[in-house]
Short mmCIF file of C-alpha atoms in Angstrom, two decimals:
data_model
loop_
_atom_site.label_atom_id
_atom_site.label_comp_id
_atom_site.label_asym_id
_atom_site.label_seq_id
_atom_site.Cartn_x
_atom_site.Cartn_y
_atom_site.Cartn_z
CA UNK B 1 64.32 15.62 -234.52
CA UNK B 2 65.40 15.15 -230.90
CA UNK B 3 65.19 11.75 -229.29
CA UNK B 4 62.32 11.27 -226.82
CA UNK B 5 64.74 10.67 -223.94
CA UNK B 6 66.32 14.10 -224.55
CA UNK B 7 62.88 15.75 -224.64
CA UNK B 8 61.82 14.01 -221.42
CA UNK B 9 65.08 14.99 -219.77
CA UNK B 10 64.52 18.61 -220.82
CA UNK B 11 60.96 18.54 -219.48
CA UNK B 12 62.15 17.12 -216.15
CA UNK B 13 64.84 19.80 -215.92
CA UNK B 14 62.34 22.57 -216.71
CA UNK B 15 59.87 21.11 -214.22
CA UNK B 16 62.57 21.04 -211.54
CA UNK B 17 63.52 24.65 -212.23
CA UNK B 18 59.89 25.77 -212.20
CA UNK B 19 59.20 24.06 -208.90
CA UNK B 20 62.26 25.73 -207.39
CA UNK B 21 61.23 29.18 -208.63
CA UNK B 22 57.58 28.76 -207.70
CA UNK B 23 58.51 27.22 -204.37
CA UNK B 24 60.74 30.17 -203.52
CA UNK B 25 58.01 32.59 -204.48
CA UNK B 26 55.52 30.86 -202.19
CA UNK B 27 58.10 30.67 -199.44
CA UNK B 28 58.73 34.40 -199.69
CA UNK B 29 55.01 34.98 -199.37
CA UNK B 30 54.92 32.72 -196.31
CA UNK B 31 57.86 34.62 -194.81
CA UNK B 32 56.08 37.91 -195.41
CA UNK B 33 52.90 36.68 -193.76
CA UNK B 34 54.88 35.37 -190.75
CA UNK B 35 56.71 38.70 -190.48
CA UNK B 36 53.48 40.72 -190.53
CA UNK B 37 51.88 38.43 -187.93
CA UNK B 38 54.92 38.77 -185.64
CA UNK B 39 54.93 42.55 -186.08
CA UNK B 40 51.22 42.86 -185.34
CA UNK B 41 51.60 40.67 -182.22
CA UNK B 42 54.39 42.92 -180.93
CA UNK B 43 52.38 46.08 -181.64
CA UNK B 44 49.24 44.72 -179.97
CA UNK B 45 51.10 43.43 -176.91
CA UNK B 46 52.92 46.75 -176.52
CA UNK B 47 49.71 48.75 -176.77
CA UNK B 48 48.02 46.48 -174.20
CA UNK B 49 51.02 46.76 -171.87
CA UNK B 50 51.05 50.55 -172.10
CA UNK B 51 47.32 50.74 -171.35
CA UNK B 52 47.69 48.42 -168.35
CA UNK B 53 50.72 50.29 -167.02
CA UNK B 54 49.14 53.75 -167.45
CA UNK B 55 51.76 54.59 -170.09
CA UNK B 56 54.60 53.87 -167.67
CA UNK B 57 57.74 52.54 -169.30
CA UNK B 58 59.60 49.86 -167.39
CA UNK B 59 61.59 46.85 -168.61
CA UNK B 60 59.50 44.09 -170.11
CA UNK B 61 61.36 41.00 -171.22
CA UNK B 62 58.30 39.49 -172.93
CA UNK B 63 57.88 42.60 -175.11
CA UNK B 64 61.59 42.64 -175.86
CA UNK B 65 61.33 39.04 -177.07
CA UNK B 66 58.23 39.76 -179.18
CA UNK B 67 60.00 42.65 -180.92
CA UNK B 68 63.11 40.51 -181.43
CA UNK B 69 60.96 37.77 -182.98
CA UNK B 70 59.39 40.35 -185.31
CA UNK B 71 62.92 41.57 -186.19
CA UNK B 72 64.05 38.04 -186.98
CA UNK B 73 61.12 37.41 -189.31
CA UNK B 74 61.25 40.85 -190.95
CA UNK B 75 65.00 40.85 -191.75
CA UNK B 76 64.37 38.86 -194.98
CA UNK B 77 61.53 41.15 -196.01
CA UNK B 78 62.51 44.72 -195.11
CA UNK B 79 65.92 45.39 -193.58
CA UNK B 80 65.13 48.99 -192.69
CA UNK B 81 61.97 48.03 -190.84
CA UNK B 82 63.83 45.13 -189.21
CA UNK B 83 66.39 47.57 -187.76
CA UNK B 84 63.52 49.56 -186.24
CA UNK B 85 62.09 46.40 -184.69
CA UNK B 86 65.47 45.54 -183.21
CA UNK B 87 65.61 49.03 -181.68
CA UNK B 88 62.16 48.43 -180.16
CA UNK B 89 63.43 45.17 -178.67
CA UNK B 90 66.44 46.94 -177.18
CA UNK B 91 64.20 49.71 -175.83
CA UNK B 92 62.01 47.29 -173.87
CA UNK B 93 65.02 45.65 -172.23
CA UNK B 94 65.83 48.98 -170.51
CA UNK B 95 63.43 51.83 -171.42
CA UNK B 96 64.77 54.28 -168.84
CA UNK B 97 68.20 54.24 -170.42
CA UNK B 98 66.67 55.11 -173.79
CA UNK B 99 64.31 57.73 -172.36
CA UNK B 100 67.26 59.62 -170.85
CA UNK B 101 68.82 60.09 -174.28
CA UNK B 102 66.61 62.06 -176.67
CA UNK B 103 68.81 61.14 -179.63
CA UNK B 104 68.46 57.45 -178.75
CA UNK B 105 64.68 57.77 -178.71
CA UNK B 106 64.77 58.80 -182.37
CA UNK B 107 65.80 55.21 -183.10
CA UNK B 108 62.71 53.75 -181.41
CA UNK B 109 59.82 53.56 -183.85
CA UNK B 110 56.41 54.99 -182.98
CA UNK B 111 53.63 52.39 -182.67
CA UNK B 112 51.40 54.34 -185.07
CA UNK B 113 54.17 54.42 -187.64
CA UNK B 114 54.72 50.67 -187.25
CA UNK B 115 51.00 50.01 -187.57
CA UNK B 116 50.98 51.99 -190.84
CA UNK B 117 53.97 50.07 -192.16
CA UNK B 118 52.26 46.81 -191.19
CA UNK B 119 49.13 47.95 -193.04
CA UNK B 120 51.21 48.73 -196.16
CA UNK B 121 52.67 45.23 -196.15
CA UNK B 122 49.18 43.75 -195.69
CA UNK B 123 47.88 45.71 -198.70
CA UNK B 124 50.82 44.45 -200.76
CA UNK B 125 50.10 40.87 -199.62
CA UNK B 126 46.42 41.18 -200.52
CA UNK B 127 47.36 42.33 -204.03
CA UNK B 128 49.74 39.39 -204.46
CA UNK B 129 47.19 36.88 -203.17
CA UNK B 130 44.55 38.12 -205.64
CA UNK B 131 46.80 37.36 -208.63
#
């Protein structure tokens, strides 16, 4: 039979490992929520800007920063989507430059597409939160 001190030490070690694993899992969930919120803010602000500007594209530093913030939060969650968000940030720093190059515009994600991807992440989050 093992001494009690060894058992207690093993329990403390297991407890420490569990808290690390569970803590990371919760943190990942928090990161995902923050990423989705940042993405939705960027989408909403862009849609509002386009409505107010009669769909005229001109540089908008605030939008560029919102998309960059969404990129920063998404990079841990979905690298492919994060690259698209970075392209959106670059686009809003100088839209005319991007609009002149059709091939460059292929790199800028469509707002509908981003909204759909945001919705997919939300559905995944809802499933995880129900567990």
